[in-house]
CSV table of C-alpha atoms in Angstrom, one decimal:
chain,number,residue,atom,x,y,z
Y,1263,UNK,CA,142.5,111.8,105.8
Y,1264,UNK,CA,139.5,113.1,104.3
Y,1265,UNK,CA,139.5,112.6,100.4
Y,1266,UNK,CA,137.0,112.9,98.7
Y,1267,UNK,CA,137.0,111.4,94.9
Y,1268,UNK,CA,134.9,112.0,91.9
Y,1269,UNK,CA,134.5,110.2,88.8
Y,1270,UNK,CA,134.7,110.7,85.8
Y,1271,UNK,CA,137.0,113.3,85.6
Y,1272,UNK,CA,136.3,114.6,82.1
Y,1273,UNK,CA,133.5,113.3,80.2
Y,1274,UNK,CA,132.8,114.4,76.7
Y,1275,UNK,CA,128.9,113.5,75.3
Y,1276,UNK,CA,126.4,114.4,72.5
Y,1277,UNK,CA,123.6,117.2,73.2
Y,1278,UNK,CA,120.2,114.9,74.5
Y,1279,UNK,CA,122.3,112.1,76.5
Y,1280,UNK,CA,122.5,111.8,80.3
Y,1281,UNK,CA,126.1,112.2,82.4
Y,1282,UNK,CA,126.5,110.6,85.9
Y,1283,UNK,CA,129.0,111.9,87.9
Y,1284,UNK,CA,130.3,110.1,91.4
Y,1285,UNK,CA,131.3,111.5,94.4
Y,1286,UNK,CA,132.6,109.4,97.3
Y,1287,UNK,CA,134.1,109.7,100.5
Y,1288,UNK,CA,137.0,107.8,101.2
Y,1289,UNK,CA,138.3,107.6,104.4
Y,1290,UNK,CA,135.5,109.2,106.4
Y,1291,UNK,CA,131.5,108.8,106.6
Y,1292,UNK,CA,129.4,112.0,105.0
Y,1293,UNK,CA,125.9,113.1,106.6
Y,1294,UNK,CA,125.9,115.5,103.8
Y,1295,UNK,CA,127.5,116.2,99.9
Y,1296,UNK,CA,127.5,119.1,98.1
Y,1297,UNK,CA,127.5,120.1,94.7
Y,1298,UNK,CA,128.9,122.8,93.0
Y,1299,UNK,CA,129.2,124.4,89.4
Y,1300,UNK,CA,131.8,126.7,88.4
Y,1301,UNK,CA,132.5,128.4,85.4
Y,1302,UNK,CA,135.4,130.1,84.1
Y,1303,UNK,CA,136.9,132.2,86.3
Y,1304,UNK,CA,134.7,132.3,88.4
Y,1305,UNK,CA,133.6,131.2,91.9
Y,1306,UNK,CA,131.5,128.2,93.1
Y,1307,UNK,CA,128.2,128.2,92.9
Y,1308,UNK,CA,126.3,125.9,94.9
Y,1309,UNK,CA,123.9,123.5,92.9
Y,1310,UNK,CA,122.4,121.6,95.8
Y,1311,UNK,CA,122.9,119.4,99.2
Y,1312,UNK,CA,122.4,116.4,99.9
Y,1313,UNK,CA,121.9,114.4,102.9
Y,1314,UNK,CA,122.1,110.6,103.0
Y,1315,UNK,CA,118.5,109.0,102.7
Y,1316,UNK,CA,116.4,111.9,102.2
Y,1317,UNK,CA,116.0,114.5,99.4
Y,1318,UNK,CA,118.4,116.8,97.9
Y,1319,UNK,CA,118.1,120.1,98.6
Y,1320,UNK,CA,118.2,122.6,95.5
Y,1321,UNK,CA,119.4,126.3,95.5
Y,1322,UNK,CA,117.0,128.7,93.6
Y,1323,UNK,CA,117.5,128.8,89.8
Y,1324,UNK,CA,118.9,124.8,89.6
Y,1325,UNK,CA,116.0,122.4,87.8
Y,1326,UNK,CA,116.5,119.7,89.8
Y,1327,UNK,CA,114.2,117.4,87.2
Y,1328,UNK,CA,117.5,118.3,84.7
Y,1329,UNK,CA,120.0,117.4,88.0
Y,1330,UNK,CA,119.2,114.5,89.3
Y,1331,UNK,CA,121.2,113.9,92.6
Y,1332,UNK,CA,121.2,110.5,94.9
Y,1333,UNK,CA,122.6,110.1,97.7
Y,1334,UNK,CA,122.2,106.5,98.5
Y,1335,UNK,CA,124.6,106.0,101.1
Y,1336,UNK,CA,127.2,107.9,103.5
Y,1337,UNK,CA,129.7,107.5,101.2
Y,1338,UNK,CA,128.4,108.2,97.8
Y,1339,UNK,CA,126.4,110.9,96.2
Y,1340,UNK,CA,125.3,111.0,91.6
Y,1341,UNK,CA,124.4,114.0,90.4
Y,1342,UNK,CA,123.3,113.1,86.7
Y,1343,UNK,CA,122.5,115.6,83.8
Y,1344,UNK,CA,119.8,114.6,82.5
Y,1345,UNK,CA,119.3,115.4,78.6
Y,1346,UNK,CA,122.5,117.6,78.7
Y,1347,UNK,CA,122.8,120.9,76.1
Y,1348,UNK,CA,126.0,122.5,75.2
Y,1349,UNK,CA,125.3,125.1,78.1
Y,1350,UNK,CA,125.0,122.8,80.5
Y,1351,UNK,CA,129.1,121.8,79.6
Y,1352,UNK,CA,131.1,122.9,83.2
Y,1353,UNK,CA,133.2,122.4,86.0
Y,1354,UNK,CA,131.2,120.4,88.6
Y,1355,UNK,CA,132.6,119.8,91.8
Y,1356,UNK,CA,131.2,117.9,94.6
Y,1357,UNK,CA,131.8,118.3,98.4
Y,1358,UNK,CA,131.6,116.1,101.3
Y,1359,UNK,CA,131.5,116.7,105.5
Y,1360,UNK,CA,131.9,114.1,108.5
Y,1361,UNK,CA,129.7,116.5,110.5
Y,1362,UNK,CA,130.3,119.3,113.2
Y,1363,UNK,CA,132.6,121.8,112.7
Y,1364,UNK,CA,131.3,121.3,108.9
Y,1365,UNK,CA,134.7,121.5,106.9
Y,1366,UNK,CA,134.0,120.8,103.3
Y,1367,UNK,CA,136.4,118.5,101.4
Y,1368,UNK,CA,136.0,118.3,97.8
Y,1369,UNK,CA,136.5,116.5,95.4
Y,1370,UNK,CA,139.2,116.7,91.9
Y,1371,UNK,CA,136.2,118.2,89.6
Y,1372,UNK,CA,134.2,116.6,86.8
Y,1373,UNK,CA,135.1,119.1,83.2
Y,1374,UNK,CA,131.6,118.5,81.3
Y,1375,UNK,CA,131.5,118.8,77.8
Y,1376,UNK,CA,128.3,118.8,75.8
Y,1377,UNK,CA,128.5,118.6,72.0
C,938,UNK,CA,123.0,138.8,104.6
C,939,UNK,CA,126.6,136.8,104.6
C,940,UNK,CA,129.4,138.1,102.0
C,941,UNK,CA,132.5,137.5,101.6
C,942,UNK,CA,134.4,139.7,99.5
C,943,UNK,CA,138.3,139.1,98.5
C,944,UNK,CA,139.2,142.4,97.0
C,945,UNK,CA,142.3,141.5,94.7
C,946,UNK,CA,141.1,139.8,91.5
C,947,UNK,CA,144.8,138.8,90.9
C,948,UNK,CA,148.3,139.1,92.2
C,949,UNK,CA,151.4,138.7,90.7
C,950,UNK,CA,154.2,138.7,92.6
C,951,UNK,CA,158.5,137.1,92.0
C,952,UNK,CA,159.1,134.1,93.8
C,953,UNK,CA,160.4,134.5,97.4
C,954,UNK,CA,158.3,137.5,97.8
C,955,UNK,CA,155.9,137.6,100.8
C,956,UNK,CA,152.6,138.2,99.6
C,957,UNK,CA,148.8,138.6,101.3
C,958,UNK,CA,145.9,137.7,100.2
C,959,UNK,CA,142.8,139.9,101.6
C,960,UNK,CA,139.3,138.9,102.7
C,961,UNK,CA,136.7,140.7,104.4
C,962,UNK,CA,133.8,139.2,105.3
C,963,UNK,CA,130.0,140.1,106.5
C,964,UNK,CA,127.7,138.4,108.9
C,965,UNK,CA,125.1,138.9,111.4
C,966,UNK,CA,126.1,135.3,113.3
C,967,UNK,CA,127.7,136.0,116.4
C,968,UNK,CA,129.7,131.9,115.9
C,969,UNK,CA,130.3,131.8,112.7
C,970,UNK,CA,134.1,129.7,110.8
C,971,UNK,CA,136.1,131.2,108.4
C,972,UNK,CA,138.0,129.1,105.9
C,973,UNK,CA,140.5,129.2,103.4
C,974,UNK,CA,141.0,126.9,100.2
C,975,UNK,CA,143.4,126.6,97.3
C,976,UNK,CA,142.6,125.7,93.2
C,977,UNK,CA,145.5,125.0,91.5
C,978,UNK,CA,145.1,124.7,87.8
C,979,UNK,CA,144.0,120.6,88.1
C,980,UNK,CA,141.0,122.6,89.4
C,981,UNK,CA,140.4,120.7,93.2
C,982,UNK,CA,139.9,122.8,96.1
C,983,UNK,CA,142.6,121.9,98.8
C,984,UNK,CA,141.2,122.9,102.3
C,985,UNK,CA,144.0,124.7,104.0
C,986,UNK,CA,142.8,126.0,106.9
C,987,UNK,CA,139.5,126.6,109.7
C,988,UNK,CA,139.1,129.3,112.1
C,989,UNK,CA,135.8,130.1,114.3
C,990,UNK,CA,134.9,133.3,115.3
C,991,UNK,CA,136.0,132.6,119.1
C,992,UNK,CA,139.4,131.8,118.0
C,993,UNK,CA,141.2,135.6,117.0
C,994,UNK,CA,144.5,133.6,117.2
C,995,UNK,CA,146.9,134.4,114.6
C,996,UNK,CA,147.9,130.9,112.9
C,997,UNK,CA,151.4,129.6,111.0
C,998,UNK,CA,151.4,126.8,108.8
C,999,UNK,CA,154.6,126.7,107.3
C,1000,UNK,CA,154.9,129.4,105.2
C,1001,UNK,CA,151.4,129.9,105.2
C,1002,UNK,CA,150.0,132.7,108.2
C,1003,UNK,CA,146.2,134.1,108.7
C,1004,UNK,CA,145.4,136.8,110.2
C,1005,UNK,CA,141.7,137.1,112.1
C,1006,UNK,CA,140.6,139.9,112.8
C,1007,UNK,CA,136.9,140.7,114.3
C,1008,UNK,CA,137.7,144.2,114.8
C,1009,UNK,CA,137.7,144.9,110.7
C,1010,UNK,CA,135.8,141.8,110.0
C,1011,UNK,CA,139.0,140.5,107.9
C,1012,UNK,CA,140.9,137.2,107.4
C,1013,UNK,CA,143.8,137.7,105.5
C,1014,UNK,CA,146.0,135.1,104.4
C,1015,UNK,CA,150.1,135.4,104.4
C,1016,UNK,CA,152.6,133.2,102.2
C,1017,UNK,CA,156.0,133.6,103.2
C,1018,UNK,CA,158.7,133.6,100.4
C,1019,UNK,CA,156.5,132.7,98.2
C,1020,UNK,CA,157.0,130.1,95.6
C,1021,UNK,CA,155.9,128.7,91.7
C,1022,UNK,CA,154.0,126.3,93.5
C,1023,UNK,CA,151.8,128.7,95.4
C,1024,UNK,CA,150.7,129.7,91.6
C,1025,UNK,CA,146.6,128.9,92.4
C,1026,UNK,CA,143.5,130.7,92.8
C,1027,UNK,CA,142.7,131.2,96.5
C,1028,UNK,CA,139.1,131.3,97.7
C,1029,UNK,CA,137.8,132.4,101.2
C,1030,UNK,CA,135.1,131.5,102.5
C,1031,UNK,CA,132.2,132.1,105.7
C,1032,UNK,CA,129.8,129.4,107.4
C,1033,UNK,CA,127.4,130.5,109.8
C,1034,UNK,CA,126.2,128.5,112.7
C,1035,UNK,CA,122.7,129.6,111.4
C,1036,UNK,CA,123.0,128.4,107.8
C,1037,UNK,CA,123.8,124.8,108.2
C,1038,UNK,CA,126.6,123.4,106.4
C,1039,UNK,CA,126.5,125.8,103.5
C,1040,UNK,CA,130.0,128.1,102.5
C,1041,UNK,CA,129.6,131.5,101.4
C,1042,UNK,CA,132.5,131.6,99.1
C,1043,UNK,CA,134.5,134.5,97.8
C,1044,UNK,CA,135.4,135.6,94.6
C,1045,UNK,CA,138.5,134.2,94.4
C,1046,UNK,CA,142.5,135.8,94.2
C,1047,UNK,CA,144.1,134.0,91.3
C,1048,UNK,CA,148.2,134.4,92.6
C,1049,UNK,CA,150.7,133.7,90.2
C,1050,UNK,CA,154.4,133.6,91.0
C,1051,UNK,CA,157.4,134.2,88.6
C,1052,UNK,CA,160.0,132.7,88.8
């Protein structure tokens, strides 16, 4: 029980374009996603949350006209890129909980690549 | 504020060694959980285990133990005759009752084992 998928996987894309990335719960209903960036060796760092039906909220420092997330129903959550720059290219990684005690399952990782 | 701070950057250890994996964490929440997750190299974070602050139970999983301790603030993490497989970056991490559903994470342990 609770997987969590994201799609694509690895997604490669000129400098300018827009990336969509999809997070769903599988096997289990999520009042709120999460998404994450991590770079190279390094630890997550949390880009925003999300809570079905209402606004995302963004962590200081993260545009969020540049990362557009949706969370239009309990099982799926988009993040896009919009207009996406070479340092924008990452490991994203969403999140997903059923609720009280809160444990985050997350999802396999979108590799970004901007050209 | 809440920290989590996992000391060892990386360990390398020979397969069938026993090996532990430090974390020491900070908070001012009196309920707070503690949690541990592995990255292997596909890059998804597998939840391994939850532990609240009420619960100083030591757990075993396998060849996997924790240790909680409240007295030094620490939740370290034991493999047992360790093995290739166990070859992942391990990240703790702290939620407080008081910060919603947000994980503090750590730095990360990146453990590689030798065969």
């Amino acid at each position: 029980g609770a997987v969590v998928s994201q799609h694509p996987s690895r997604v490669i894309c000129k400098s300018g374009t827009s990336v969509k990335i999809e997070c769903r719960s599988l096997d289990f209903q999520a009042t709120t996603m999460f998404w994450y960036r991590q770079f190279p060796k390094q630890s997550l760092m949390l880009m925003a949350t999300s809570n079905e039906g209402s606004k995302a909220t963004y962590e200081q420092g993260v545009e969020k006209d540049k990362f557009l997330i949706n969370h239009a129903s309990l099982t799926l959550s988009t993040l896009t890129v919009t207009s996406a720059h070479p340092e924008d290219s990452s490991f994203y990684i969403c999140s997903a909980t059923p609720g009280a005690p809160d444990t985050q399952y997350f999802g396999p990782g979108t590799r970004l690549t901007v050209l | 504020a809440q920290k989590v701070t996992q000391a060892q950057t990386e360990i390398s250890v020979v397969e069938k060694e026993d090996v532990t994996l430090d974390c020491v964490y900070e908070t001012r929440d009196t309920t707070y959980y503690l949690f541990w997750y592995k990255q292997p190299p596909s890059g998804e974070l597998v939840f391994l285990i939850r532990r609240n602050s009420f619960d100083e139970q030591n757990e075993i999983s396998g060849r996997y133990s924790w240790n909680f301790q409240k007295s030094t603030s620490s939740f370290n993490f034991t493999i047992t005759a360790s093995q290739v497989v166990d070859s992942a970056v391990y990240f703790c991490a702290l939620k407080e009752e008081t910060s919603g559903s947000r994980l503090t994470f750590g730095e990360g342990t990146q453990l590689t084992v030798n065969p």
